[in-house]
Short mmCIF file of C-alpha atoms in Angstrom, two decimals:
data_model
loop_
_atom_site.label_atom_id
_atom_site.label_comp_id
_atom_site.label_asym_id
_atom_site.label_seq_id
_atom_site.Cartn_x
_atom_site.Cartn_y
_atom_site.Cartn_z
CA UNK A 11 0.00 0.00 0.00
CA UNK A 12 0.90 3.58 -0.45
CA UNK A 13 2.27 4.13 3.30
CA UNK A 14 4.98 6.93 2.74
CA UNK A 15 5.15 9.88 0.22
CA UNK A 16 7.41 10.12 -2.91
CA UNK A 17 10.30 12.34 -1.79
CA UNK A 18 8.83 14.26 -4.78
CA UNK A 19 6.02 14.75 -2.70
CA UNK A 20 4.81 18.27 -3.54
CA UNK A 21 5.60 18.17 -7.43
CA UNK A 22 3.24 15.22 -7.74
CA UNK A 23 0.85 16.60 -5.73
CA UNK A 24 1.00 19.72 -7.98
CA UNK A 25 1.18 17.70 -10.98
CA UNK A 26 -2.24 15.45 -10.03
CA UNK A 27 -4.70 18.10 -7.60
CA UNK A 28 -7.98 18.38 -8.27
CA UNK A 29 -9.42 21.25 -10.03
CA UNK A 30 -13.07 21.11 -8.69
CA UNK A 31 -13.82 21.64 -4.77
CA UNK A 32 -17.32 19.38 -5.42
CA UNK A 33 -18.11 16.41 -7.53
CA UNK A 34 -20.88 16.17 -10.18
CA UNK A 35 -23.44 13.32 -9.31
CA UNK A 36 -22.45 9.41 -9.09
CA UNK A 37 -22.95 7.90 -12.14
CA UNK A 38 -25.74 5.29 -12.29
CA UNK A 39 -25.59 2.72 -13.75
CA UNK A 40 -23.06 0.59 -11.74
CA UNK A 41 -23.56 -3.13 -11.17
CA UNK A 42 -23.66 -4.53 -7.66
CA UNK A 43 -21.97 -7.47 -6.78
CA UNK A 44 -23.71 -10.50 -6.21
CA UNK A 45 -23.02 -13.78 -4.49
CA UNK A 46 -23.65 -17.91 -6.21
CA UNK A 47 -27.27 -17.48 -5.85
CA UNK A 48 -28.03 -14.19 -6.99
CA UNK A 49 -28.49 -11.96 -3.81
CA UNK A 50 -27.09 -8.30 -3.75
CA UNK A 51 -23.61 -8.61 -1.47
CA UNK A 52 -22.20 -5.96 0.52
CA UNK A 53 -18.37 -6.53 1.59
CA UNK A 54 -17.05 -4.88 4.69
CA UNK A 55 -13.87 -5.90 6.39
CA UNK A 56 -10.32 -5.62 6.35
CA UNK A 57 -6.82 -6.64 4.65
CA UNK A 58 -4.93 -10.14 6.51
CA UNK A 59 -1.53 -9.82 6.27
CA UNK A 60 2.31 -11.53 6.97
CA UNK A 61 4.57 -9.25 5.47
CA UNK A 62 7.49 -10.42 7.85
CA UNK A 63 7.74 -14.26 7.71
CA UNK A 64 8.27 -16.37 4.45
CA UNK A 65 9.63 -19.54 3.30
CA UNK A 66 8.83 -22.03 6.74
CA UNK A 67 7.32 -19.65 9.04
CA UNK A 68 5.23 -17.79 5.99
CA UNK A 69 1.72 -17.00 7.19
CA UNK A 70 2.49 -17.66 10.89
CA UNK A 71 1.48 -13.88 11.90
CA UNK A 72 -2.12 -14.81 11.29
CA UNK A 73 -4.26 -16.66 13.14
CA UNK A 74 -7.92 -17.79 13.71
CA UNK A 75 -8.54 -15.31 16.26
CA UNK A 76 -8.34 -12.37 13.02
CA UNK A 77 -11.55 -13.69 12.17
CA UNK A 78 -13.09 -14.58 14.64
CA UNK A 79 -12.66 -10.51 16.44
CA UNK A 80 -13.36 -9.44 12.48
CA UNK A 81 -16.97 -10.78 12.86
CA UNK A 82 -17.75 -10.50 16.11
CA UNK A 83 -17.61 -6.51 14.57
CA UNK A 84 -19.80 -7.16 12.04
CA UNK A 85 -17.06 -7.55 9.73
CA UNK A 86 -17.88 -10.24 6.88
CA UNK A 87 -14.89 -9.71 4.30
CA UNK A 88 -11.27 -10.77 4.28
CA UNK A 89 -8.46 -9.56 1.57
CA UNK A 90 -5.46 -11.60 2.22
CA UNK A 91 -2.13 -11.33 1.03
CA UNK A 92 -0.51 -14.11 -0.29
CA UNK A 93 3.19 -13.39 -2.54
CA UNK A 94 4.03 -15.34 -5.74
CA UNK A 95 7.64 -15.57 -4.03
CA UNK A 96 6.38 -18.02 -1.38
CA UNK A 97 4.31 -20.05 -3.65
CA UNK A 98 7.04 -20.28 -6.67
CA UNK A 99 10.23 -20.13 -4.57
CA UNK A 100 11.62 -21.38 -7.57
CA UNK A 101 10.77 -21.91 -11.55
CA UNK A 102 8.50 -24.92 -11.93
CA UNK A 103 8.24 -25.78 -8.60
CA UNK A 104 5.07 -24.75 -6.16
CA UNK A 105 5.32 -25.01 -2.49
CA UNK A 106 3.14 -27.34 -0.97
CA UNK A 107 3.39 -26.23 2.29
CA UNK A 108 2.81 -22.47 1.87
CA UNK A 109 -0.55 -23.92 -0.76
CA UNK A 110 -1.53 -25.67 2.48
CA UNK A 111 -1.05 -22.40 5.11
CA UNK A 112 -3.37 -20.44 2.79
CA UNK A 113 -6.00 -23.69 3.16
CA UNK A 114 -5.93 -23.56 6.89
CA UNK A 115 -6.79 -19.73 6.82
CA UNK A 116 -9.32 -20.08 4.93
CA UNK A 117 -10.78 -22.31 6.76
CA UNK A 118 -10.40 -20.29 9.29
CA UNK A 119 -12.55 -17.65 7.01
CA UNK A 120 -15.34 -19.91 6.34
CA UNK A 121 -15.39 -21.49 10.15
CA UNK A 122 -16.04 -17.42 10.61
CA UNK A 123 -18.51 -16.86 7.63
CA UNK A 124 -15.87 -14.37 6.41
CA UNK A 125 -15.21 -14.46 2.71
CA UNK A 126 -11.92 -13.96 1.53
CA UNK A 127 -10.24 -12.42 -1.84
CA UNK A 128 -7.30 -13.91 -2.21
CA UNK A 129 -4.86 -11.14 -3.56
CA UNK A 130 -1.21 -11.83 -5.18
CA UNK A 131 0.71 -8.70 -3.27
CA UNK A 132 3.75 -6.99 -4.18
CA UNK A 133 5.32 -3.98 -3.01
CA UNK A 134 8.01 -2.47 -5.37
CA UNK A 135 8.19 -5.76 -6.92
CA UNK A 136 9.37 -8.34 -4.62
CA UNK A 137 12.54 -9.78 -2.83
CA UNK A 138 15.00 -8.37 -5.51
CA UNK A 139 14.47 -4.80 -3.94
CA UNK A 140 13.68 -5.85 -0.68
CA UNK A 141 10.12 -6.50 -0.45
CA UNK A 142 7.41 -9.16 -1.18
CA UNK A 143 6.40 -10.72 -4.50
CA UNK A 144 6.87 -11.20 -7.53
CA UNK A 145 9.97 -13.64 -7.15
CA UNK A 146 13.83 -12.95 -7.63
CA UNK A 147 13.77 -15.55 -10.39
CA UNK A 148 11.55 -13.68 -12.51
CA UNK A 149 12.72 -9.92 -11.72
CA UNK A 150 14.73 -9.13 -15.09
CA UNK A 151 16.36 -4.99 -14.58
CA UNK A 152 18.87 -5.24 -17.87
CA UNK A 153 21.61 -4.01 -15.34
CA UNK A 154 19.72 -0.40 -14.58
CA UNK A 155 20.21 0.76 -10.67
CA UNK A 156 18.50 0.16 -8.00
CA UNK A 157 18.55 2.46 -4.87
CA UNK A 158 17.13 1.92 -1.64
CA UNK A 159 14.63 4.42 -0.01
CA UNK A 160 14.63 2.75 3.54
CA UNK A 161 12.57 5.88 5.25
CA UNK A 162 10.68 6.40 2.06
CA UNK A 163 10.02 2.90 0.08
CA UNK A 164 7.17 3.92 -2.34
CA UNK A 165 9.70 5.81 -4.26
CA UNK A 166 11.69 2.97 -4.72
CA UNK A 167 9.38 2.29 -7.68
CA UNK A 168 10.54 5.15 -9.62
CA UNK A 169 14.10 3.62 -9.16
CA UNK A 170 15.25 2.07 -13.04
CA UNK A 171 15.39 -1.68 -12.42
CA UNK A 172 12.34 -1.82 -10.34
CA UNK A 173 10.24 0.13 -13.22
CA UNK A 174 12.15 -1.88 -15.98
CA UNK A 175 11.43 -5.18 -14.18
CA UNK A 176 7.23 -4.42 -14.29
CA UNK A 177 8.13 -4.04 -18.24
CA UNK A 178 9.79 -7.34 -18.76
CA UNK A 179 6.78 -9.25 -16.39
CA UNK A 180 4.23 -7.41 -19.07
CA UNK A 181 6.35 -8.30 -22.21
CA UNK A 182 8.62 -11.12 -21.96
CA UNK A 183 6.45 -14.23 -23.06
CA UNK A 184 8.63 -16.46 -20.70
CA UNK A 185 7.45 -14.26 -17.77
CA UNK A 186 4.07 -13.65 -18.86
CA UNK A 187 3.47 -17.56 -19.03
CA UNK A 188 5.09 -18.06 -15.44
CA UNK A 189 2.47 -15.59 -14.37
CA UNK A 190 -0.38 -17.20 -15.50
CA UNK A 191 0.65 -20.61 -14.38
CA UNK A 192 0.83 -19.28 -10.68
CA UNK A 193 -2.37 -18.34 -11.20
CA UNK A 194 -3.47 -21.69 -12.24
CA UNK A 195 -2.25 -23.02 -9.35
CA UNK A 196 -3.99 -20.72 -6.93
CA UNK A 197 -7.33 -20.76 -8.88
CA UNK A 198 -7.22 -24.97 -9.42
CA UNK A 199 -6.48 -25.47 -5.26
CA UNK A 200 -9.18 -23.19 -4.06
CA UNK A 201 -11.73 -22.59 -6.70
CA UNK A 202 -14.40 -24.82 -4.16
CA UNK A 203 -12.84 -23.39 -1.16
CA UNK A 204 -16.42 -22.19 0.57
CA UNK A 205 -14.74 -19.16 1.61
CA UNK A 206 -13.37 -17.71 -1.90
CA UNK A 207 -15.09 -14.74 -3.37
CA UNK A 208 -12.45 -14.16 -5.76
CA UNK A 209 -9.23 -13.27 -7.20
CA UNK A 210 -7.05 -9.95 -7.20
CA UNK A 211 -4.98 -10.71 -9.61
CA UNK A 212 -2.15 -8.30 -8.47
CA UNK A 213 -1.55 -5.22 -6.06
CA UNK A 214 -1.30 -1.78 -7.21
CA UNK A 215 0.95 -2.62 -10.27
CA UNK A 216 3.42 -0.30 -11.61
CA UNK A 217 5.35 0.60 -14.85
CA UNK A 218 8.34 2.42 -16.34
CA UNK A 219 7.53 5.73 -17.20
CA UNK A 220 8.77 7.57 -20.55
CA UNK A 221 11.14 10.15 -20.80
CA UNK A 222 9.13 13.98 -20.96
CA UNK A 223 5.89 11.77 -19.57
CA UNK A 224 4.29 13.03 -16.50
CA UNK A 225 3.26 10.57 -14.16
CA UNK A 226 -0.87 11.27 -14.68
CA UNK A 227 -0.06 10.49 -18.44
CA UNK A 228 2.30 7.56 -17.97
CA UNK A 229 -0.34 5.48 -15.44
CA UNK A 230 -3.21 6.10 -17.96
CA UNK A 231 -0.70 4.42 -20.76
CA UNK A 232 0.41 1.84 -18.02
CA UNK A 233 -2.92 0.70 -17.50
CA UNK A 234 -4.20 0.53 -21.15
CA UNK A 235 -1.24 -0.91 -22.85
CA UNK A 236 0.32 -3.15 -19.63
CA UNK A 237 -2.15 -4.17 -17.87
CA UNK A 238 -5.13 -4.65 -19.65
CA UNK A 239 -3.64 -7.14 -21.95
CA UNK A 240 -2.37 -8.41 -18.30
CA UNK A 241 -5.20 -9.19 -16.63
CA UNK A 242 -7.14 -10.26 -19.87
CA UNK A 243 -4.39 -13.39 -20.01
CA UNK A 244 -4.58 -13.86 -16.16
CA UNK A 245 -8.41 -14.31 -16.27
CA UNK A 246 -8.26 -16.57 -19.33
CA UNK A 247 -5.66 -18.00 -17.18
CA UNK A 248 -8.15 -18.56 -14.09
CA UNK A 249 -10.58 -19.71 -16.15
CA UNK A 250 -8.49 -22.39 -17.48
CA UNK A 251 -9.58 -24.10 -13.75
CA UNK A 252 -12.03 -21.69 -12.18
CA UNK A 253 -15.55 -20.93 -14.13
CA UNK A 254 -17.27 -18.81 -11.18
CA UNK A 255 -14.92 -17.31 -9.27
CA UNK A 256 -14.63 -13.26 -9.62
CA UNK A 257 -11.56 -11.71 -10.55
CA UNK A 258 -10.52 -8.52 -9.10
CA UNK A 259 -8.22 -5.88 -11.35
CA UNK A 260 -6.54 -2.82 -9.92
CA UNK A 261 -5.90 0.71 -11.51
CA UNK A 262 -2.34 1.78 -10.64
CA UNK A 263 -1.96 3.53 -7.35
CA UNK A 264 -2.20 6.92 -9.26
CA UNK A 265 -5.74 6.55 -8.89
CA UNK A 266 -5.87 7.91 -5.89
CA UNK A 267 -4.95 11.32 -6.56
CA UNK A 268 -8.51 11.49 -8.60
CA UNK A 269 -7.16 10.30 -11.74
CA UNK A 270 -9.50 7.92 -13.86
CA UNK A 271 -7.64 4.90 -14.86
CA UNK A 272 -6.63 4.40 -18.46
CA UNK A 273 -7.80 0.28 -17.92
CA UNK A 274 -9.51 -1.40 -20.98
CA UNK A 275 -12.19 -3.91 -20.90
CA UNK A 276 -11.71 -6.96 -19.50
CA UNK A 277 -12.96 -9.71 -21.47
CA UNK A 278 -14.82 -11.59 -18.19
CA UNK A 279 -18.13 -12.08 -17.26
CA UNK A 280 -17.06 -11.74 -13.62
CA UNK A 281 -15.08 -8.56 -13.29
CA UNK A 282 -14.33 -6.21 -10.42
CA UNK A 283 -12.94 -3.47 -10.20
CA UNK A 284 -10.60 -2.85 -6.99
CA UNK A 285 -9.21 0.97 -6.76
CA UNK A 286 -7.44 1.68 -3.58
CA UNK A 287 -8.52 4.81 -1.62
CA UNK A 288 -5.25 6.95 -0.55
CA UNK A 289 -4.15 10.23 -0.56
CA UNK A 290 -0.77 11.23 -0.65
CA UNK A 291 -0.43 13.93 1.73
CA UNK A 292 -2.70 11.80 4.68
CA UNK A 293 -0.14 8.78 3.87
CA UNK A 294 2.86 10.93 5.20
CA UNK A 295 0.42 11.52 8.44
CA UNK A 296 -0.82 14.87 7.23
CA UNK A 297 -4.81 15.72 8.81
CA UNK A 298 -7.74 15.38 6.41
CA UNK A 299 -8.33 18.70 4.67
CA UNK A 300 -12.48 18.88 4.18
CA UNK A 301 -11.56 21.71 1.87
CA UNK A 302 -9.49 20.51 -0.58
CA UNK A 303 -12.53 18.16 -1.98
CA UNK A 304 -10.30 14.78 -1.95
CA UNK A 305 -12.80 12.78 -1.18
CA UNK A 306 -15.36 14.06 -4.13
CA UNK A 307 -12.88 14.27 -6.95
CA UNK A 308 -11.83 10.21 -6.19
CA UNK A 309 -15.22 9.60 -5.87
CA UNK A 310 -16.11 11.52 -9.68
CA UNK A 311 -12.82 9.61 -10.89
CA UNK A 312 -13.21 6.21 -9.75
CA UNK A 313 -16.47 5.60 -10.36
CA UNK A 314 -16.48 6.03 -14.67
CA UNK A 315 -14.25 3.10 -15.46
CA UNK A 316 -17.13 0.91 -13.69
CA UNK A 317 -20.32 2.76 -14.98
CA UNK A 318 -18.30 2.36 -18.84
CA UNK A 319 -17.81 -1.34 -18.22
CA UNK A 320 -20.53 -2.14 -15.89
CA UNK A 321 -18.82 -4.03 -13.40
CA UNK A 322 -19.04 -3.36 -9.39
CA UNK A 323 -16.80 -1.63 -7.73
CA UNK A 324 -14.92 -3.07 -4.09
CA UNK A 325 -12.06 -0.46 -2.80
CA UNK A 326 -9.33 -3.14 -1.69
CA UNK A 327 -7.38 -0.66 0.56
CA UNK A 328 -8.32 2.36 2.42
CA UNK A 329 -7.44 4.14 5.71
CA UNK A 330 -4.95 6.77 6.70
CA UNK A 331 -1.77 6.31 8.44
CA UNK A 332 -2.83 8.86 11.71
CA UNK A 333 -6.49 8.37 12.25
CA UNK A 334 -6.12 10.55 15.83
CA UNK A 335 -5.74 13.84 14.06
CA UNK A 336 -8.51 16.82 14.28
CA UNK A 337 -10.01 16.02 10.92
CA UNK A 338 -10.03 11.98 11.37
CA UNK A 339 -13.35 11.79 12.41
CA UNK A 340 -14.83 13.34 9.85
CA UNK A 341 -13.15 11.97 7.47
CA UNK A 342 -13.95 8.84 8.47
CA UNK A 343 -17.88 9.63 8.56
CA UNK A 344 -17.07 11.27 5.11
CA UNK A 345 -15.54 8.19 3.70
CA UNK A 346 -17.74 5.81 4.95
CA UNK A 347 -20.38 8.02 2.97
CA UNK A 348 -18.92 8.32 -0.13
CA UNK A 349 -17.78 4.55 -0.15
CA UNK A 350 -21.30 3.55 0.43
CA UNK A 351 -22.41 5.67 -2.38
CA UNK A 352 -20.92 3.61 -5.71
CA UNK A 353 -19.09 0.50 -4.09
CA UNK A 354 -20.22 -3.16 -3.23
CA UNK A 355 -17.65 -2.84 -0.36
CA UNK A 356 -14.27 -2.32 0.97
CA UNK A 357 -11.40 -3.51 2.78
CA UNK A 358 -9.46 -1.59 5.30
CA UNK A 359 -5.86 -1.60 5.94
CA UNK A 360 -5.25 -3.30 8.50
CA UNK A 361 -6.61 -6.27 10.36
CA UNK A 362 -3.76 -6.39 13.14
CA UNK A 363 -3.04 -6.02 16.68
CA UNK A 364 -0.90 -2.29 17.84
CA UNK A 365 -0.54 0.90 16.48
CA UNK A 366 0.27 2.81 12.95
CA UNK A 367 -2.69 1.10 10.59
CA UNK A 368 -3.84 -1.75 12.74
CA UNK A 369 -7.69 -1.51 13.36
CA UNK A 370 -7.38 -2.18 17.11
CA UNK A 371 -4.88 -2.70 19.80
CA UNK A 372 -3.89 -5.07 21.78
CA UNK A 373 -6.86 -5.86 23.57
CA UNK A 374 -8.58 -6.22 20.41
CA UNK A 375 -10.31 -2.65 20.88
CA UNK A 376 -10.56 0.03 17.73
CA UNK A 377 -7.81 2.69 17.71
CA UNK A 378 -9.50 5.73 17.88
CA UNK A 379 -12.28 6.80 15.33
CA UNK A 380 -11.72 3.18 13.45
CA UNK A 381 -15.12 1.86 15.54
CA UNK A 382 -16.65 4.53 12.61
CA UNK A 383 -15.91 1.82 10.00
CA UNK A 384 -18.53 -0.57 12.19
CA UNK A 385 -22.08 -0.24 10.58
CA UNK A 386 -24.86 -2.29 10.38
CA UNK A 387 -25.24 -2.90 6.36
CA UNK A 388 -26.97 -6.08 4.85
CA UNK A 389 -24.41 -8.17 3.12
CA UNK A 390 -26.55 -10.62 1.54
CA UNK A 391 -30.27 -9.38 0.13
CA UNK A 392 -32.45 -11.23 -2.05
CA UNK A 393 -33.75 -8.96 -4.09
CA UNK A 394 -32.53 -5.36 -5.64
CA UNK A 395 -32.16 -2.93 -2.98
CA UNK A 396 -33.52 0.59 -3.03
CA UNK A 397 -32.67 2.29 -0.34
CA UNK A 398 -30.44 1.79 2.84
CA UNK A 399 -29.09 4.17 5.44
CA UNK A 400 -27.72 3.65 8.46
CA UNK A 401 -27.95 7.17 11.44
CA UNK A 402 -25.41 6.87 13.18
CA UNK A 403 -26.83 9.47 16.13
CA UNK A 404 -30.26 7.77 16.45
CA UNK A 405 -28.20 4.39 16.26
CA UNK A 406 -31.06 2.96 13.76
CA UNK A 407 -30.43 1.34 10.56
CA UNK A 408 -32.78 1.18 7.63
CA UNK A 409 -33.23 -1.03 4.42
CA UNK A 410 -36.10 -0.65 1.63
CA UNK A 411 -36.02 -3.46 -1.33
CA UNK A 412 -37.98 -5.51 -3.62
CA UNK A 413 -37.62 -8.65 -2.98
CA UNK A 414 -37.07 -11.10 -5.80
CA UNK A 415 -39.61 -12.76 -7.89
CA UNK A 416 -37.58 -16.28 -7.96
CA UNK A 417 -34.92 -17.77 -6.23
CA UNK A 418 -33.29 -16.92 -2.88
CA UNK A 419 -35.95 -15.49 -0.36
CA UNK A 420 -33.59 -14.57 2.43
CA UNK A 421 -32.20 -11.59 3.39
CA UNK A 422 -29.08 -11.09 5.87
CA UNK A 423 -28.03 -8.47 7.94
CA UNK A 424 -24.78 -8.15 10.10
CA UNK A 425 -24.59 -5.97 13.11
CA UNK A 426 -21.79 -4.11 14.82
CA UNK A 427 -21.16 -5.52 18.76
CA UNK A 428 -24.50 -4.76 21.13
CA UNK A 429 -27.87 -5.55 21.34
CA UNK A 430 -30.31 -4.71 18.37
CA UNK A 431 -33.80 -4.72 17.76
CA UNK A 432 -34.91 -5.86 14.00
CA UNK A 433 -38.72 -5.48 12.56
CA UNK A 434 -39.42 -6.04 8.89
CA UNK A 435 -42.47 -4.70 6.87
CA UNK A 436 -44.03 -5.81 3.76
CA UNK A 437 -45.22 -8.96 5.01
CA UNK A 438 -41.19 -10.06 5.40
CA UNK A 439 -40.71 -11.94 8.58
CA UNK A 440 -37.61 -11.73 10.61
CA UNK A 441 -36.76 -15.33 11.27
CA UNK A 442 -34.24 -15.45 13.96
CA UNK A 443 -31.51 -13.02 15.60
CA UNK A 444 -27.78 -13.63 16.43
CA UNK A 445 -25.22 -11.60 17.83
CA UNK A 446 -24.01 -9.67 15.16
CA UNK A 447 -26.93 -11.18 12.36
CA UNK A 448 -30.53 -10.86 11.07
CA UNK A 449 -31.86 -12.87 8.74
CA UNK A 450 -34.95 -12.07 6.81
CA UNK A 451 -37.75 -13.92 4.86
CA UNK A 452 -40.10 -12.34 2.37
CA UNK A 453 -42.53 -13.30 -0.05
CA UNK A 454 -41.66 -13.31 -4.02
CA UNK A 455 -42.17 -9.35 -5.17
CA UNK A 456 -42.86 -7.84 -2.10
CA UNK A 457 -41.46 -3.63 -1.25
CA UNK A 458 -39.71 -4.86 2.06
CA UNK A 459 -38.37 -2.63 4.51
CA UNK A 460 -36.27 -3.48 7.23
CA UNK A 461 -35.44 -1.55 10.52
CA UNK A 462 -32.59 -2.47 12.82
CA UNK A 463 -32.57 -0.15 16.01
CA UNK A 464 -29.86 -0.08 19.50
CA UNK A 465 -31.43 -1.33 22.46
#
């Protein structure tokens, strides 16, 4: 994730800042996501990580206790990192073991009812520079230099060999087959894994960027003539194995300085697309500014790749790196908002145990202003939803739909931690209550509305 500024902070920030204070109107027209049986899903949870371990000890930073505290919230979503390194220590050869860690979590997931995206990560790369990834093996620089940026790492992928190697993974047909066959492999174990939702095929990829190009221009090329043709072969790739499963593609990380992405169509009936939600100066542990209209211009940007394509929209990462300053609260409320306006969910950075990004601390409580990202929302409804709010000062949700005319007749609800109180109109009949779920019954075609109240 975007954690640290460019050193060249303040000339890309001049170089990508929005024009317009407000944003024009959503675009309709974007699909929802939906789940095997047809119902209308609604994702809310947070990124699973082991960054530090590999090789034997790989994975061994996350347990079954992530998912259990992740629902107990009213969390029902899961995007965990797994690193082509681990899998394909070297050519040919798949690990086994590691194939077998990622099993057990997701076990885990499903023993939880969380489901999981299962996301290929790299940052600048992989273990050539340093970091997690795409493997040493298959990191080709043609000899240019890499320098390391130890107190500032995401502009280590405006160093020459790390932007050369992203060209030679799109271009080299060696490289571009190794990358498909790790896919394989990933989509062939787990395609029936109960708890898989889908695919991100990889993390906020990268590219070399052209002499006189600025860096606005040179994602928008990235993106249309890398990796479109990219994920095209890694879906055909899944596919190969894995008829249902959705595959999730990423814009590069540019997007997040309100920048639409230059991505192509995707030639998939089971698309997503998965921007991430920073901002540069909040990433160096700047305060929100409510003024400078952030939050709108992403929100006019991101959403008219999805409303050209029609596919749904889930932001994979989101969350600032101070969320105690002044402005943190509202920029929580604010996000929370504007996410629930055009996505089918989200994932927050990070599910972990401390300080910096982790959602809670030790104890397992949220770090201050994260217990904002716990709402009641209904992740599963049968039928096509028309209205749902959530007031956060009268503590009372609310959900209108029309239920649908065949199929699944159950509707489900998660709740945050407490007691509520859930009554359904429209004839719908609230069948049973759990800590933390609602589920709902209705007849074929009826306007249902659903109320779910503290206390």
């Amino acid at each position: 994730m975007l954690r640290t500024i460019l050193t060249a902070s303040a000339v890309v920030a001049a170089l990508l800042a929005p024009t317009a204070a407000h944003a024009e109107p959503v675009p309709a027209g974007i699909p929802v996501l939906t789940d095997e049986h047809g119902r209308t899903l609604t994702l809310r949870g947070w990124n699973v990580e082991d960054k530090v371990n590999r090789g034997a000890a790989a994975l061994s930073a996350i347990t079954e206790t992530h998912f259990r505290d992740m629902r107990a919230k009213g969390f029902n979503f899961a995007r965990l990192l797994v690193f082509w390194d681990d899998l394909e220590p070297r050519p040919g050869q798949y690990s086994q073991d590691y194939l077998r860690k990622i099993e057990r979590i997701l076990d885990w997931a499903a023993k939880h009812d969380v489901k999981v995206l299962i996301d290929a990560h790299q940052d600048v790369f992989g273990p050539a520079f340093g970091h997690r990834g795409v493997p040493a093996w298959a990191t080709r620089t043609d000899g240019l230099p890499f320098t390391p940026h130890p107190d500032d790492w995401f502009s280590e992928y405006f160093e020459p060999a790390v932007q050369r190697a992203f060209t030679h993974l799109y271009e080299d047909e060696d490289l571009r087959r190794a990358h498909a066959r790790m896919w394989r492999v990933l989509a062939d174990r787990f395609e029936d894994h109960p708890a898989v939702l889908g695919y991100d095929l990889i993390n906020e990829p990268m590219g070399e960027i052209r002499e006189g190009e600025d860096l606005a221009t040179a994602a928008r090329r990235i993106e249309r003539d890398h990796l479109t043709p990219m994920y095209n072969r890694l879906a055909d790739a899944v596919r190969s194995v894995d008829p249902s499963t959705w595959v999730f593609v990423e814009p590069t990380p540019i997007v997040g300085e309100g920048v639409p992405t230059g991505l192509g169509r995707i030639d998939d009936p089971k698309v997503v697309y998965a921007p991430h939600f920073y901002n540069t100066a909040m990433e160096a542990g700047a305060d929100y500014d409510p003024a400078a209209g952030w939050i709108e211009n992403y929100e006019q940007a991101v959403t008219r790749y999805p409303e050209e394509y029609k596919v749904p929209v889930v932001v994979g990462e989101w969350g600032p790196l101070n969320n105690s300053l002044p402005n943190m609260n509202r920029f929580y409320r604010e996000a929370m908002a504007s996410l629930g306006r055009y996505g089918s969910g989200w994932a927050g950075y990070v599910w972990c145990y401390g300080g910096g990004y982790c959602a809670v601390d030790g104890a397992g409580t949220f770090r201050t202003n994260k217990e904002l990202t716990a709402e009641p929302y209904a992740e599963a409804v049968a039928g096509t939803v028309r209205s749902a709010a959530y007031d956060r000062a009268a503590g009372v949700y609310r959900l209108s739909y029309d239920s649908a005319r065949r199929g699944p007749r159950v509707t489900e609800l998660s709740l945050p931690s407490g007691t509520w109180r859930v009554t359904a109109g429209g004839g719908a009949l609230v069948l049973r209550t759990s800590p933390g779920r609602a589920w709902v019954l209705a007849a074929p075609g009826a306007r249902v509305t659903v109320t779910a109240g503290r206390g």
